[in-house]
mmCIF file of C-alpha atoms and ligand atoms in Angstrom:
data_model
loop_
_atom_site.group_PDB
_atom_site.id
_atom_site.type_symbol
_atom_site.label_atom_id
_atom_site.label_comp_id
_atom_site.label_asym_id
_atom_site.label_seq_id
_atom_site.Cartn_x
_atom_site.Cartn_y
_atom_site.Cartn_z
ATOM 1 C CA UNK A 90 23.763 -3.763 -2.671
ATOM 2 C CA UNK A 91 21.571 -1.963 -0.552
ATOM 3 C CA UNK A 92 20.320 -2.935 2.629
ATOM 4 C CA UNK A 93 17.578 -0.309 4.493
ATOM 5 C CA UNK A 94 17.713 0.405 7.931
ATOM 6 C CA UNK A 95 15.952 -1.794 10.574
ATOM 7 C CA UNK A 96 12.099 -0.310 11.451
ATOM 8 C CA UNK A 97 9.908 -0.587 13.948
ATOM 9 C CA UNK A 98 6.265 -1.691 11.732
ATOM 10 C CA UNK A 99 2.717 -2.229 13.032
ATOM 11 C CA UNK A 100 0.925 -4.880 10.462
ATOM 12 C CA UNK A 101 -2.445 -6.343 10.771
ATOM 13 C CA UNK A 102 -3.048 -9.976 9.734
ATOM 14 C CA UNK A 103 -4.904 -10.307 6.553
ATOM 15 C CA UNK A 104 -4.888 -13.709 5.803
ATOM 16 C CA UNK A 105 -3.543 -17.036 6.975
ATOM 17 C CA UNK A 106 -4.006 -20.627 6.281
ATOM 18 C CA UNK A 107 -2.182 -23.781 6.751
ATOM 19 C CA UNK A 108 0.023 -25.519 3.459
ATOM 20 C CA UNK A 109 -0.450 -28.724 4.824
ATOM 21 C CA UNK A 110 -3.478 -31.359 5.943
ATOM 22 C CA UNK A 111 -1.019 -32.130 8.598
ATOM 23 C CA UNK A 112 -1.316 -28.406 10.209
ATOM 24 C CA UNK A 113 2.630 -27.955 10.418
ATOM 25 C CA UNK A 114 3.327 -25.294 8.044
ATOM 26 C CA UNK A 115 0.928 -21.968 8.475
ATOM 27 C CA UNK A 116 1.256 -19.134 6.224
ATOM 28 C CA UNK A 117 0.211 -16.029 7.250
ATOM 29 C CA UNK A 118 0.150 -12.487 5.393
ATOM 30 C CA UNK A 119 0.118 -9.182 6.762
ATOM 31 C CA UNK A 120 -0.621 -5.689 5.484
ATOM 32 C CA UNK A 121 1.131 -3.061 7.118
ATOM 33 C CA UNK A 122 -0.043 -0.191 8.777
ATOM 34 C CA UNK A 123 2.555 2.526 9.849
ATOM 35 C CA UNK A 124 4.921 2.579 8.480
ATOM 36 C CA UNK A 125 2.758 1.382 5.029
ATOM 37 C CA UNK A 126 5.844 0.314 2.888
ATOM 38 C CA UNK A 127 8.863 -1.599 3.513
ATOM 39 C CA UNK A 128 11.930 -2.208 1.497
ATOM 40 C CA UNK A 129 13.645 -5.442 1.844
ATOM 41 C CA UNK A 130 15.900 -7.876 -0.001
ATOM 42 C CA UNK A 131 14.837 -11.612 -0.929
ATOM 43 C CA UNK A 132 16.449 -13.774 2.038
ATOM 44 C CA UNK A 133 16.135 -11.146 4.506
ATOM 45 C CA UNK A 134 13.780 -11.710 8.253
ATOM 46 C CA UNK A 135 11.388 -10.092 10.282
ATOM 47 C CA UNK A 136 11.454 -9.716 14.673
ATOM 48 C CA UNK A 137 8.110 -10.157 15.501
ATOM 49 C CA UNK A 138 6.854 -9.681 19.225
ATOM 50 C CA UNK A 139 5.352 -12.987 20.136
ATOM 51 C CA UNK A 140 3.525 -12.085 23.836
ATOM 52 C CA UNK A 141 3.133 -9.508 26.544
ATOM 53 C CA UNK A 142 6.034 -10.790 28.363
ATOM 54 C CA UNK A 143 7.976 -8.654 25.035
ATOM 55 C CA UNK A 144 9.518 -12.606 23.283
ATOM 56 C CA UNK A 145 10.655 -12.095 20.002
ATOM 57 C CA UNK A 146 10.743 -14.547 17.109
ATOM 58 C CA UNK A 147 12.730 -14.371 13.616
ATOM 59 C CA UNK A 148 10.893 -15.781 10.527
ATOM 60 C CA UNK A 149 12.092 -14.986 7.305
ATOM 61 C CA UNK A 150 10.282 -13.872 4.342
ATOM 62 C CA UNK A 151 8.507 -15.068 2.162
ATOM 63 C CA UNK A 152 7.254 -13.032 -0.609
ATOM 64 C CA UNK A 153 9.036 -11.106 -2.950
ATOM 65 C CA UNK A 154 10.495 -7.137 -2.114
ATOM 66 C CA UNK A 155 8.060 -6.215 -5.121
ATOM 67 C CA UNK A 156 4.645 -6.613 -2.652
ATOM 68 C CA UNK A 157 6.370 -3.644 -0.623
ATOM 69 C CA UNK A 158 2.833 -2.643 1.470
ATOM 70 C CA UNK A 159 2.861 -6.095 3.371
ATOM 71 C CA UNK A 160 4.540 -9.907 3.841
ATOM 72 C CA UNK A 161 3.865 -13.302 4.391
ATOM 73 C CA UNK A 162 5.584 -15.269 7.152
ATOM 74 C CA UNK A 163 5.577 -19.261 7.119
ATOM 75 C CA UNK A 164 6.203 -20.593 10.338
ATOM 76 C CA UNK A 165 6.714 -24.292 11.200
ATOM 77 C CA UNK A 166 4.454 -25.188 14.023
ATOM 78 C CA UNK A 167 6.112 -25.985 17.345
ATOM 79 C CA UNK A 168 4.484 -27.439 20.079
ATOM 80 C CA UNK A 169 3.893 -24.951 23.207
ATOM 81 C CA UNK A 170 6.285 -22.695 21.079
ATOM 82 C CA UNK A 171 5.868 -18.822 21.856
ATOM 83 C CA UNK A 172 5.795 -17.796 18.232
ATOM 84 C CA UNK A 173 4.160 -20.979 16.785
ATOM 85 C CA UNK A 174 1.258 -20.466 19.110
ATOM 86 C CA UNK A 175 1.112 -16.859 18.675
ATOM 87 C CA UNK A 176 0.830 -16.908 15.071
ATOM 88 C CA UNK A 177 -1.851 -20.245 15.309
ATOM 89 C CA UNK A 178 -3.927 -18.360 17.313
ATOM 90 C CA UNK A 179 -3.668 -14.777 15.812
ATOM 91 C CA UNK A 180 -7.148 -13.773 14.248
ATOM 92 C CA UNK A 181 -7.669 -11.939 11.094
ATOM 93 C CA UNK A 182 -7.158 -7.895 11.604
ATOM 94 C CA UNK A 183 -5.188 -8.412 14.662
ATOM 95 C CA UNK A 184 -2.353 -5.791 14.752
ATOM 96 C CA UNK A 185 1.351 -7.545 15.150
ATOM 97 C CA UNK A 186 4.933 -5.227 16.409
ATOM 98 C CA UNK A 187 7.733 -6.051 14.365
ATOM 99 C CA UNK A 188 11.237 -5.013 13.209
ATOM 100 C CA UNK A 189 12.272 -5.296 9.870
ATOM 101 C CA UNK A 190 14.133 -6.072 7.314
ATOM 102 C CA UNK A 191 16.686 -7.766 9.495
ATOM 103 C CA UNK A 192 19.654 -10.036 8.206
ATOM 104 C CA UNK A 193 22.198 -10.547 5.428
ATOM 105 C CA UNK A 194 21.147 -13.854 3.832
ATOM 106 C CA UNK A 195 20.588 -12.667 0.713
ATOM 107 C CA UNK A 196 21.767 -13.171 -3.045
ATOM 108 C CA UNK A 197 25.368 -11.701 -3.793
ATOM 109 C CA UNK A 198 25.494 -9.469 -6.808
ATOM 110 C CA UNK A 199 29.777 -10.030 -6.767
ATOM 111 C CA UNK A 200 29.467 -12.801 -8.944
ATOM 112 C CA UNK A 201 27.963 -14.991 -11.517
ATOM 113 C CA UNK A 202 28.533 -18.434 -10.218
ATOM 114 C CA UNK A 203 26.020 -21.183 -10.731
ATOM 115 C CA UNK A 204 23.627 -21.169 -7.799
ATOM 116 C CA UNK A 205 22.678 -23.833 -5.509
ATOM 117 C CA UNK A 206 20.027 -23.559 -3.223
ATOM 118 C CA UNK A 207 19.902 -26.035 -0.244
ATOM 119 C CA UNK A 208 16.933 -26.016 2.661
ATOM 120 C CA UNK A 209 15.325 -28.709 5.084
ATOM 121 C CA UNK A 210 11.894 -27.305 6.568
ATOM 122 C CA UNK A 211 10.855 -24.098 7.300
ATOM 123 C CA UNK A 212 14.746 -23.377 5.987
ATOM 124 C CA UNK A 213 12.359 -22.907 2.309
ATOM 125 C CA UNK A 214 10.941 -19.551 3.415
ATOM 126 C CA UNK A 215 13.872 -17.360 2.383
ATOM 127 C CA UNK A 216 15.109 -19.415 -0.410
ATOM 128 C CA UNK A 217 11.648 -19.538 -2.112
ATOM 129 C CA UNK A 218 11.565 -15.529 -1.880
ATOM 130 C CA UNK A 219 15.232 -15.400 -3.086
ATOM 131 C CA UNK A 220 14.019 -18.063 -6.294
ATOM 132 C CA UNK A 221 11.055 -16.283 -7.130
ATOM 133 C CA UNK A 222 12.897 -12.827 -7.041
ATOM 134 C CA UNK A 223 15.591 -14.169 -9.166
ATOM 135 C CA UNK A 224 13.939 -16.066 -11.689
ATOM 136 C CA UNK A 225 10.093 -13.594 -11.931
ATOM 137 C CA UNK A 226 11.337 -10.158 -10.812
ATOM 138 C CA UNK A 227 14.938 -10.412 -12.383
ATOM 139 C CA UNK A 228 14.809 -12.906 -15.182
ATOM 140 C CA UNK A 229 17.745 -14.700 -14.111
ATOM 141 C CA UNK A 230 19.126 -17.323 -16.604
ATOM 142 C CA UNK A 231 21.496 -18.426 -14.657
ATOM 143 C CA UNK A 232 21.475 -21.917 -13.617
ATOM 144 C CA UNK A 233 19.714 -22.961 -10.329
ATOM 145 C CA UNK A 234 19.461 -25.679 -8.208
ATOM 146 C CA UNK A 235 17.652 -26.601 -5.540
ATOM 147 C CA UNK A 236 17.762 -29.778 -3.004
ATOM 148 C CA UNK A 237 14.886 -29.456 -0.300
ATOM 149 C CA UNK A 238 14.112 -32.232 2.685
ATOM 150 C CA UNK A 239 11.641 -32.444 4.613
ATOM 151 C CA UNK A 240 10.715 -35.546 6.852
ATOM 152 C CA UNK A 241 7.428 -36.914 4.465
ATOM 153 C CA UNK A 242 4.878 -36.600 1.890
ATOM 154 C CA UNK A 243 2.398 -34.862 4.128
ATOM 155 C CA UNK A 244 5.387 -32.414 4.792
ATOM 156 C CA UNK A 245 5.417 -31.258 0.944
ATOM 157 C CA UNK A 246 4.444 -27.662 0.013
ATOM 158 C CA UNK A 247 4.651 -25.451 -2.642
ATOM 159 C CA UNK A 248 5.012 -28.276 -4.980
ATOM 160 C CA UNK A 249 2.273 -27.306 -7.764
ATOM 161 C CA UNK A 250 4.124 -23.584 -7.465
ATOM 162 C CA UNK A 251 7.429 -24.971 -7.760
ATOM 163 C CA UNK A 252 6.961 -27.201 -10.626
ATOM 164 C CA UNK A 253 5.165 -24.364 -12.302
ATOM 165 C CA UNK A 254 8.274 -22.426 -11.580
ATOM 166 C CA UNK A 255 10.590 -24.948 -13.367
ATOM 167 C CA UNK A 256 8.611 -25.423 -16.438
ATOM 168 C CA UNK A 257 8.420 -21.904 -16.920
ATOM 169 C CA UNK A 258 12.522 -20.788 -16.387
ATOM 170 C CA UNK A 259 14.408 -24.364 -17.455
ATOM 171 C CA UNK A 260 17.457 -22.834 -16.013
ATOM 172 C CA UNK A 261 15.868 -23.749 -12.579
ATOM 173 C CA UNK A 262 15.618 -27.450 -11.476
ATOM 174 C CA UNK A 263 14.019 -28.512 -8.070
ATOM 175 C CA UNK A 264 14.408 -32.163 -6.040
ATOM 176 C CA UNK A 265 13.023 -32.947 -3.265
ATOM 177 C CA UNK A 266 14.636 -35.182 -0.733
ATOM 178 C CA UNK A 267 12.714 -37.541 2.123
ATOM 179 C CA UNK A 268 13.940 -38.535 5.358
ATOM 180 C CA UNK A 269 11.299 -40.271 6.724
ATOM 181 C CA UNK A 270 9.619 -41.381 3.207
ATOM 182 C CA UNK A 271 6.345 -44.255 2.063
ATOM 183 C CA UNK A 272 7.561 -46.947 0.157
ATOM 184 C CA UNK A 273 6.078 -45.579 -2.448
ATOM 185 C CA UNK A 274 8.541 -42.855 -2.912
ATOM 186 C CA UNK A 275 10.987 -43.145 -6.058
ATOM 187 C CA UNK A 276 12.958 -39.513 -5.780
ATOM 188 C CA UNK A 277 16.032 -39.169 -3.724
ATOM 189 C CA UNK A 278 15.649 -40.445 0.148
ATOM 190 C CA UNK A 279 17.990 -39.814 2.956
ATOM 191 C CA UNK A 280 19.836 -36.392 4.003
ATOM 192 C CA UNK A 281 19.981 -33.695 1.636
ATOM 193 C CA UNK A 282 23.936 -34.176 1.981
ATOM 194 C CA UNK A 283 23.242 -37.296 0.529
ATOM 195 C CA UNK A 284 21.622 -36.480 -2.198
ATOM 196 C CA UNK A 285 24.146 -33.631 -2.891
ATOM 197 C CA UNK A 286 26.503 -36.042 -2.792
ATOM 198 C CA UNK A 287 24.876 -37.959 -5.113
ATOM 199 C CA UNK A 288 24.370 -35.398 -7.757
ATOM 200 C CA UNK A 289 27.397 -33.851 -8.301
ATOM 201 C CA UNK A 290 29.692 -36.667 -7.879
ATOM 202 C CA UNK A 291 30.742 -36.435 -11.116
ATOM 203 C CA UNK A 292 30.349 -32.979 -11.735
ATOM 204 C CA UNK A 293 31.294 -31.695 -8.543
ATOM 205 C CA UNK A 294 30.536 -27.587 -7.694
ATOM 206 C CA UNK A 295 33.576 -25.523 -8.709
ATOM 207 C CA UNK A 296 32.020 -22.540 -10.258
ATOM 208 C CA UNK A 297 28.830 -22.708 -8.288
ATOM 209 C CA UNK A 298 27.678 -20.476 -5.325
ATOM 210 C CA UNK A 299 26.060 -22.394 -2.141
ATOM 211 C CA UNK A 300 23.046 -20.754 0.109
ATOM 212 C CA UNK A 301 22.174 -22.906 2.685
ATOM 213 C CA UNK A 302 18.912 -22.696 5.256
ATOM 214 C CA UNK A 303 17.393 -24.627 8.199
ATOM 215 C CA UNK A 304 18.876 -26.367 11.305
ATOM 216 C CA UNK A 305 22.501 -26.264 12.579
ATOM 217 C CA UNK A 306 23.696 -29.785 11.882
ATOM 218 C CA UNK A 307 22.139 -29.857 8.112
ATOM 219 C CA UNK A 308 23.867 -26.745 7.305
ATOM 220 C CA UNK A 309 27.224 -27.715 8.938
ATOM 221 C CA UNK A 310 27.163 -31.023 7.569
ATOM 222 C CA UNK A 311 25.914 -29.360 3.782
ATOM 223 C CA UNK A 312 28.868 -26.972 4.206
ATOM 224 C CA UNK A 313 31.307 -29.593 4.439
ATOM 225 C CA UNK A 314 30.167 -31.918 1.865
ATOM 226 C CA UNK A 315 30.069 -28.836 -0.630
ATOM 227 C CA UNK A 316 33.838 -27.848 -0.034
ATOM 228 C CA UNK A 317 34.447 -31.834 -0.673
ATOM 229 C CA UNK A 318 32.772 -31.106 -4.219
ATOM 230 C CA UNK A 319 34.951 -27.881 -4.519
ATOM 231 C CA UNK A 320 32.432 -25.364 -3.872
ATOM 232 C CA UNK A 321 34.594 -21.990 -2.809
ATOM 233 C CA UNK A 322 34.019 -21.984 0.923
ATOM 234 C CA UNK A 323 33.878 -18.708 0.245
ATOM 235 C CA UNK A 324 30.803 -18.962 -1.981
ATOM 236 C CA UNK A 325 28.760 -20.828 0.841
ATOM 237 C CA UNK A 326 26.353 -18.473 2.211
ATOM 238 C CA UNK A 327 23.909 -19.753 5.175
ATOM 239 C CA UNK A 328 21.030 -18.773 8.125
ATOM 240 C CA UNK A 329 20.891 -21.053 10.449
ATOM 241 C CA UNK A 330 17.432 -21.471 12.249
ATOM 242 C CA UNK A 331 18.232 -21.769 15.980
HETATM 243 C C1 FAD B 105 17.071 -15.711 11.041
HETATM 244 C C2 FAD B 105 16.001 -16.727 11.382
HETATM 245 C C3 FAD B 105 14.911 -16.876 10.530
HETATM 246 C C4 FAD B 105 13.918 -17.816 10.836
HETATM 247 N N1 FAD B 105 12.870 -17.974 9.968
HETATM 248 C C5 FAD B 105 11.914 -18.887 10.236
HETATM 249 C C6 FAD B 105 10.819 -19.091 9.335
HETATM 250 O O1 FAD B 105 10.701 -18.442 8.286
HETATM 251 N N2 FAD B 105 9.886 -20.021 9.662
HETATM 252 C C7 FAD B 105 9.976 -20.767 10.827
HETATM 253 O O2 FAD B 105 9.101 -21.603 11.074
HETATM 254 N N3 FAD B 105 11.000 -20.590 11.685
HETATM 255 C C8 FAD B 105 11.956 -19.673 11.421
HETATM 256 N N4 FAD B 105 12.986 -19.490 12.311
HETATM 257 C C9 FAD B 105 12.935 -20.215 13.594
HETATM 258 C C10 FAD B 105 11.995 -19.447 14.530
HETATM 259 O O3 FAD B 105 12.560 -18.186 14.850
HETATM 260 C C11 FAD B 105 11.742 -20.178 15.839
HETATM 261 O O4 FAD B 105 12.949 -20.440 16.488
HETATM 262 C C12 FAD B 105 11.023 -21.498 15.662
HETATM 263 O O5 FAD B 105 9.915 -21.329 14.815
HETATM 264 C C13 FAD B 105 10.490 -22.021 16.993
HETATM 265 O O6 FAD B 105 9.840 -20.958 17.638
HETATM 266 P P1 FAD B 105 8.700 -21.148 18.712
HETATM 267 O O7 FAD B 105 8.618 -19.850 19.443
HETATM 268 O O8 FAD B 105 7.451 -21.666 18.103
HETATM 269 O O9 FAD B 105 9.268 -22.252 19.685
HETATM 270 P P2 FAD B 105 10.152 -21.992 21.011
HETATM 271 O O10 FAD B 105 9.306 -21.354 22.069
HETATM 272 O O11 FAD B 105 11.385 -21.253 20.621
HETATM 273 O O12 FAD B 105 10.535 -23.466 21.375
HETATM 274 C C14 FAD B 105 9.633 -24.352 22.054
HETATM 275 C C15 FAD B 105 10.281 -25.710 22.198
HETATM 276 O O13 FAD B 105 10.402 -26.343 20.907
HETATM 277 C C16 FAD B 105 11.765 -26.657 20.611
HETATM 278 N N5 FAD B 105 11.943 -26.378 19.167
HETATM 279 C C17 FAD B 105 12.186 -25.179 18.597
HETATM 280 N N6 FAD B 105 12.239 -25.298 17.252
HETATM 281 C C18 FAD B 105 12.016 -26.604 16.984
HETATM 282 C C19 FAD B 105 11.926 -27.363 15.785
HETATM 283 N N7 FAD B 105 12.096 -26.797 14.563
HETATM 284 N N8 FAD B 105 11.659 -28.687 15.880
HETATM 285 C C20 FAD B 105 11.484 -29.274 17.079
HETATM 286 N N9 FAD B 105 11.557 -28.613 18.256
HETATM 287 C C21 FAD B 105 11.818 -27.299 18.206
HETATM 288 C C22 FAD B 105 12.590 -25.739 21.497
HETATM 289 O O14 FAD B 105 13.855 -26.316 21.787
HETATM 290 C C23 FAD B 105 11.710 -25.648 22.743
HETATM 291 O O15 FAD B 105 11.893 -26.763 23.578
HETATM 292 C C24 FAD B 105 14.008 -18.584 12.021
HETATM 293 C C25 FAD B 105 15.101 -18.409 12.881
HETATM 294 C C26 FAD B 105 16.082 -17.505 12.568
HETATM 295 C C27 FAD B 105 17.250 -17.338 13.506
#
């Protein structure tokens, strides 16, 4: 597997909206401008320079290697946050400094285990460019699973694309998993460990491959309750978003 050398890029904002009514998840796309192309892997992250006192952020990527003359970030919306309020307040055709790609989250080509796919947040953004490279750009029949939490309803995004996703490659099933959920909610509720746990009790994960994204505790506590269903610990792959 290849991985190119970390550049320095100019990009100019093209485009950028928020995913949700609840203005916590913005998506914003860039075009480059020198250099004009970049060459990434699905899973892999961008350093963008958030103000003039030179603050960096990461955010991972979320499109696909195959749109090569520009990216979309998605970044969760922190309050007072350097990069959250950089990005909310960035206008269309501003120029952004970044270095990229950056990072070795990214799909192994060593094997041909079953692949499961865990996120909570924000921890979506390089798993949903590793899915849609997998399944669109490289036809993958494997199976794949994948467990995403987020706290509510209002937190949801991506749904309509993901569900379009999994009727068109039924190799790939989705859940999604509430913490903080309405009463109205029927699907799994809880941790995704839970849920996890739930799943494939009876099952369990021998012969499956784990990559795991978002904060500290979900991933340590998803790591552990994976090598309890026989997952490989060497077959658990993870970013943690610090
Ligand atoms: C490899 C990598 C890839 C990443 N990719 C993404 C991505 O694609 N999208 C994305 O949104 N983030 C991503 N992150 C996290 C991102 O880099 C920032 O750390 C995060 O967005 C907060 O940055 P900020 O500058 O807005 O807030 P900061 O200025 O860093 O923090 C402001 C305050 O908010 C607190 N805080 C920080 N994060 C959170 C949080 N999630 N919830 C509550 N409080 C918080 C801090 O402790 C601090 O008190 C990634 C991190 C890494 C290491």
């Amino acid at each position: 597997m290849d991985i190119a050398k970390p550049q320095h890029f100019t990009a100019r904002v093209s485009e950028k909206y928020y995913l949700t009514e609840n203005e916590r998840f913005l998506l914003v796309k860039f075009e480059l401008v020198k250099p004009d192309r970049i060459s990434f892997l699905a899973g892999q992250y961008v350093s963008l320079l958030v103000n003039e006192k030179g603050e960096r952020r990461s955010y991972s990527i979320a499109s696909t290697p195959d749109e090569n003359h520009g990216f979309q970030l998605l970044a969760e919306m922190v309050e007072k946050g350097a990069g959250s309020e950089f990005l909310r307040n960035i206008e269309i055709g501003a120029s952004v400094e970044l270095v990229a790609p950056l990072g070795k989250f990214v799909v192994s080509e060593e094997t041909r285990s079953k692949l499961l796919f865990v996120a909570t947040g924000s921890g979506i953004v390089p798993i949903w460019s590793m899915i849609n490279d997998l399944l669109i750009n490289k036809q993958e029949k494997r199976q794949i699973r994948l467990h995403w939490g987020v706290a509510r309803e209002e937190d949801i995004f991506w749904f309509d694309n993901l569900e379009r996703l999994a009727e068109a490659h039924p190799n790939f099933v989705f859940d999604l998993v509430l913490s903080k959920p309405s009463e109205d909610w029927t699907l799994c509720r809880g941790h995704v460990q839970d849920c996890l746990q739930r799943d494939f009790a009876d099952t369990g994960l021998a012969g499956w491959e784990g990559y795991l994204c978002g904060g500290v505790k979900m991933v340590e506590e998803t790591s552990k309750v994976l090598t309890e269903l026989k997952m490989d610990p060497t077959k658990i792959h993870n970013e943690k978003f610090v």
